[in-house]
XYZ file of C-alpha atoms in Angstrom:
321
model
C 2.750 -28.397 14.854
C -0.347 -28.662 17.136
C -1.902 -25.183 17.937
C -4.259 -24.610 20.703
C -7.407 -22.967 18.733
C -10.170 -21.623 20.678
C -13.746 -22.803 19.359
C -17.130 -21.431 19.869
C -19.910 -23.823 19.490
C -23.144 -22.678 17.894
C -24.592 -25.223 15.523
C -21.142 -25.386 13.988
C -17.552 -25.140 15.244
C -16.149 -21.975 14.482
C -12.486 -20.699 15.161
C -12.178 -17.812 17.609
C -8.315 -17.552 17.456
C -5.650 -18.011 14.699
C -2.017 -18.408 14.719
C 0.538 -17.354 12.020
C 2.822 -20.287 10.928
C 6.341 -20.210 11.961
C 8.842 -18.932 9.352
C 11.527 -21.350 10.050
C 12.592 -23.687 12.805
C 15.970 -22.171 12.443
C 15.998 -19.313 14.967
C 19.105 -17.687 13.235
C 16.886 -17.311 10.133
C 14.045 -15.860 11.946
C 16.479 -13.228 13.601
C 18.133 -12.474 10.280
C 14.480 -11.875 8.611
C 13.429 -9.706 11.737
C 16.409 -7.688 11.351
C 15.834 -6.995 7.541
C 12.151 -6.397 7.901
C 12.628 -3.971 10.928
C 15.486 -2.057 8.890
C 13.038 -1.608 5.980
C 10.089 -0.729 8.272
C 12.162 2.108 9.907
C 13.404 3.361 6.736
C 9.887 3.439 5.165
C 8.396 5.141 8.056
C 11.412 7.756 8.274
C 11.196 8.489 4.432
C 7.338 8.778 4.381
C 7.377 10.851 7.439
C 10.025 13.281 6.104
C 8.475 13.754 2.636
C 4.977 14.394 4.248
C 6.510 16.944 6.643
C 8.526 18.508 3.901
C 5.467 18.954 1.811
C 3.252 20.394 4.535
C 5.929 22.874 5.802
C 7.108 24.066 2.240
C 4.697 26.464 0.732
C 6.308 26.138 -2.607
C 5.240 22.386 -2.527
C 1.445 23.133 -1.926
C 0.472 22.097 -5.558
C -1.746 19.255 -6.568
C 1.091 17.005 -7.491
C 2.865 17.173 -4.086
C -0.611 17.081 -2.304
C -1.240 13.660 -3.732
C 2.363 12.775 -2.904
C 1.750 13.802 0.754
C -1.358 11.498 0.812
C 0.658 8.549 -0.776
C 2.957 8.815 2.096
C 0.389 8.576 4.631
C -1.136 5.877 2.903
C 2.337 4.018 3.055
C 2.484 4.779 6.723
C -0.739 3.328 7.548
C -0.053 0.228 4.932
C 2.990 -0.735 6.549
C 1.898 -0.207 10.199
C -1.137 -2.280 9.749
C 1.015 -5.425 8.922
C 4.476 -5.119 9.637
C 4.616 -4.804 13.615
C 2.576 -8.089 14.064
C 4.780 -9.792 11.368
C 7.913 -8.677 13.438
C 6.362 -10.147 16.572
C 5.616 -13.462 14.999
C 9.016 -14.007 13.654
C 10.733 -13.711 17.063
C 7.979 -14.705 19.566
C 6.266 -17.777 20.518
C 3.116 -15.602 20.910
C 1.965 -15.960 17.227
C -1.779 -16.073 17.896
C -4.161 -13.414 16.776
C -7.786 -13.067 17.750
C -10.669 -13.626 15.137
C -11.569 -9.892 15.774
C -7.868 -8.749 15.507
C -7.440 -10.615 12.316
C -10.397 -8.919 10.758
C -9.402 -5.436 11.874
C -5.879 -6.007 10.326
C -7.431 -7.214 7.120
C -9.721 -4.060 6.937
C -6.963 -1.664 7.419
C -4.519 -3.529 5.097
C -7.294 -3.576 2.347
C -8.201 -0.134 2.799
C -4.811 1.495 2.366
C -3.923 -0.880 -0.457
C -7.054 -0.074 -2.559
C -6.860 3.588 -1.595
C -3.241 3.528 -2.926
C -4.536 1.966 -6.088
C -7.071 4.900 -6.567
C -4.641 7.517 -5.570
C -1.988 6.404 -7.971
C -4.643 6.869 -10.746
C -5.507 10.390 -9.338
C -1.877 11.197 -9.713
C -1.699 10.050 -13.321
C -4.687 12.180 -14.109
C -2.891 15.176 -12.459
C 0.087 14.641 -14.630
C -2.271 14.231 -17.644
C -3.880 17.583 -17.029
C -0.605 19.339 -16.427
C 0.945 18.216 -19.595
C -1.949 17.957 -21.928
C -4.033 20.907 -20.622
C -1.545 23.463 -19.033
C -3.692 26.441 -19.749
C -6.621 25.108 -17.794
C -4.630 23.187 -15.119
C -4.841 25.619 -12.286
C -8.836 25.763 -12.616
C -9.353 21.951 -13.347
C -7.052 20.910 -10.748
C -8.044 23.277 -7.980
C -7.583 22.756 -4.222
C -11.220 21.590 -3.847
C -10.868 19.072 -6.916
C -7.711 17.571 -5.442
C -9.284 17.113 -2.068
C -12.308 15.361 -3.521
C -10.108 12.962 -5.429
C -8.268 12.101 -2.558
C -11.325 11.772 -0.431
C -12.727 9.457 -3.056
C -9.713 7.301 -3.027
C -9.773 6.997 0.800
C -13.728 6.278 0.419
C -13.496 3.446 -2.050
C -10.679 1.919 0.002
C -12.647 2.171 3.108
C -15.994 0.641 1.451
C -14.064 -2.294 -0.131
C -12.102 -2.871 3.128
C -15.340 -2.996 4.864
C -17.141 -5.093 2.168
C -14.308 -7.614 1.727
C -13.581 -7.916 5.555
C -17.419 -8.620 6.389
C -17.737 -11.100 3.393
C -14.702 -13.290 4.416
C -15.332 -13.176 8.251
C -19.234 -13.940 7.653
C -17.875 -17.472 6.828
C -17.347 -20.401 9.239
C -14.110 -21.323 10.085
C -13.688 -25.072 11.448
C -10.013 -25.331 11.666
C -7.129 -25.632 11.188
C -6.558 -22.373 12.732
C -2.859 -21.904 11.277
C -2.409 -18.963 8.712
C 0.468 -20.117 6.537
C 1.265 -16.385 5.931
C 2.820 -13.447 7.710
C -0.477 -11.467 8.106
C -4.335 -11.866 7.562
C -4.322 -11.433 4.030
C -7.453 -12.352 1.770
C -6.161 -15.769 0.139
C -4.640 -17.506 3.293
C -7.787 -16.635 5.554
C -10.346 -17.697 2.891
C -8.365 -21.156 2.610
C -9.250 -21.707 6.349
C -13.014 -21.494 5.803
C -15.308 -24.537 5.996
C -16.369 -26.619 2.947
C -16.272 -25.576 -0.776
C -15.204 -21.969 -1.120
C -14.842 -21.787 -4.716
C -17.598 -19.428 -5.290
C -16.281 -17.313 -2.435
C -12.791 -17.272 -4.035
C -14.343 -16.247 -7.349
C -16.130 -13.381 -5.725
C -13.130 -12.129 -4.083
C -11.065 -12.431 -7.324
C -13.689 -10.611 -9.381
C -13.507 -7.682 -6.537
C -9.826 -7.642 -6.700
C -9.684 -7.723 -10.375
C -12.051 -4.591 -10.563
C -10.289 -2.766 -7.752
C -6.761 -3.232 -9.261
C -7.518 -3.238 -12.954
C -9.907 -0.200 -13.033
C -7.531 2.407 -11.669
C -4.649 0.865 -13.645
C -6.594 1.155 -16.862
C -7.094 4.883 -16.041
C -3.332 5.131 -15.428
C -2.646 3.497 -18.983
C -5.091 5.894 -20.511
C -3.524 8.889 -18.910
C -0.228 8.083 -19.972
C -1.210 7.116 -23.407
C -2.522 10.699 -23.857
C 0.534 12.053 -22.167
C 2.941 10.038 -24.707
C 0.857 11.370 -27.700
C 1.241 15.081 -26.225
C 4.840 14.713 -25.563
C 5.670 13.236 -29.103
C 4.280 16.283 -30.832
C 6.254 18.817 -28.719
C 8.707 20.904 -30.920
C 11.592 21.131 -28.469
C 13.558 18.288 -27.014
C 13.978 20.020 -23.925
C 10.261 20.300 -23.371
C 9.836 16.678 -24.060
C 12.520 15.764 -21.580
C 10.903 18.030 -18.871
C 7.437 16.594 -19.456
C 8.810 12.901 -19.005
C 10.933 13.726 -16.060
C 7.833 14.817 -14.173
C 6.400 11.467 -14.639
C 9.225 9.132 -14.294
C 8.817 8.772 -10.545
C 5.268 8.028 -10.539
C 5.763 5.400 -13.405
C 8.190 3.503 -11.167
C 6.127 3.770 -8.093
C 3.155 2.354 -10.321
C 5.295 -0.484 -11.828
C 6.428 -1.627 -8.320
C 2.871 -1.479 -6.868
C 1.034 -2.729 -9.473
C 3.693 -5.321 -10.592
C 3.744 -6.934 -7.034
C -0.048 -6.591 -6.653
C -1.014 -8.097 -9.855
C 1.476 -11.157 -9.473
C 0.014 -11.677 -6.085
C -3.770 -11.388 -6.435
C -4.480 -11.877 -10.272
C -2.423 -14.898 -10.973
C -4.133 -18.399 -11.205
C -4.843 -20.137 -8.189
C -2.847 -23.450 -9.327
C 0.301 -21.350 -9.437
C 0.047 -20.272 -5.712
C 2.449 -21.412 -3.213
C 2.907 -20.417 0.403
C 6.608 -19.824 0.066
C 6.155 -17.493 -3.084
C 3.202 -15.735 -1.445
C 5.157 -15.001 1.666
C 8.152 -13.544 -0.645
C 5.658 -11.617 -2.565
C 3.992 -10.374 0.727
C 7.535 -9.304 2.065
C 7.977 -7.229 -1.223
C 4.733 -5.403 -1.611
C 4.460 -4.733 2.145
C 8.025 -3.779 3.246
C 10.279 -3.246 0.123
C 7.960 -1.043 -2.006
C 7.169 1.207 0.914
C 10.808 1.836 1.600
C 11.699 2.292 -2.139
C 8.839 4.925 -2.852
C 10.431 7.806 -0.696
C 13.795 6.973 -2.057
C 12.320 7.299 -5.762
C 10.579 10.500 -5.124
C 13.610 12.142 -3.164
C 16.364 10.989 -5.552
C 14.430 11.835 -8.757
C 12.781 15.068 -7.657
C 15.089 18.365 -7.220
C 12.134 20.168 -5.450
C 11.554 17.160 -2.944
C 15.358 17.115 -2.259
C 15.525 20.807 -1.623
C 12.307 20.785 0.715
C 14.021 17.709 2.690
C 17.207 19.809 3.212
C 15.295 22.785 4.392
C 13.195 20.607 6.668
C 16.084 18.871 8.138
C 18.140 22.025 8.290
C 15.705 23.926 10.279
C 16.356 24.734 13.872
C 13.524 25.830 15.921
C 14.531 28.568 18.510
C 12.012 28.752 21.314
C 12.047 32.448 22.774
C 12.340 32.809 26.457
C 9.443 34.831 27.880
C 10.472 36.768 30.886
């Protein structure tokens, strides 16, 4: 397919506009995928908004665990909104182009929310470690101030990495072709369009991705290692079951998020293929964001109760005479 790419001349040719590759020449397939992604997007938005709203409006859930869960819901909302609307447009419209600035903006926000979620999941694991392994000191060590600082650090790390990675990628020259063989402006497909030998750039991006993904994951593993050791020495089966039940939802979310992220960004370059990368992109942008609210609402009685209360509230506006 020949795409009309705008170029800017300044010693070298640099692409000013990109275009997303068409998913399929069969219109019915594009509309089917559009419908599926739209339904998952709406389900994800609805679920995450309801969980965040239920937590903020129910004082019983104003605890560290649910504070982090509300932040996770906000991250998931931003995560999906940064990618899926443009993805939906590209599936059913011929206007599949995106400016260089627009592509950089999308990459920044996607990276910000993704890295922030990595860090926040580690903070949530640390919270569970403190609750189970140091219950007597939990209230003081996981005070409101500590939780706010952990959340701010998570968002801050995501912002710094997003700015750094985006600036690094878009400081390169793009000579064409300008067709992005992907659903959105992700790091690997954009880097593949850069001029010349990009092996050093790919290595740098890989190192940063490895550090940002593996470091929080190692903290999660360490936290759950200590949790497991503490649970095994608990005298009562009821205590062990209760302790593990508070961690089960978080473990499922960690498995989904890190499983798809690791397969996408940490596997060898030789095993990459556009088709597989697109399927993985759909999974970690649409499917996981839709499943997270379901996991937390179905496996947590307090969240289910809060959701019923939130949905059942009827606001009566008094009439002022």
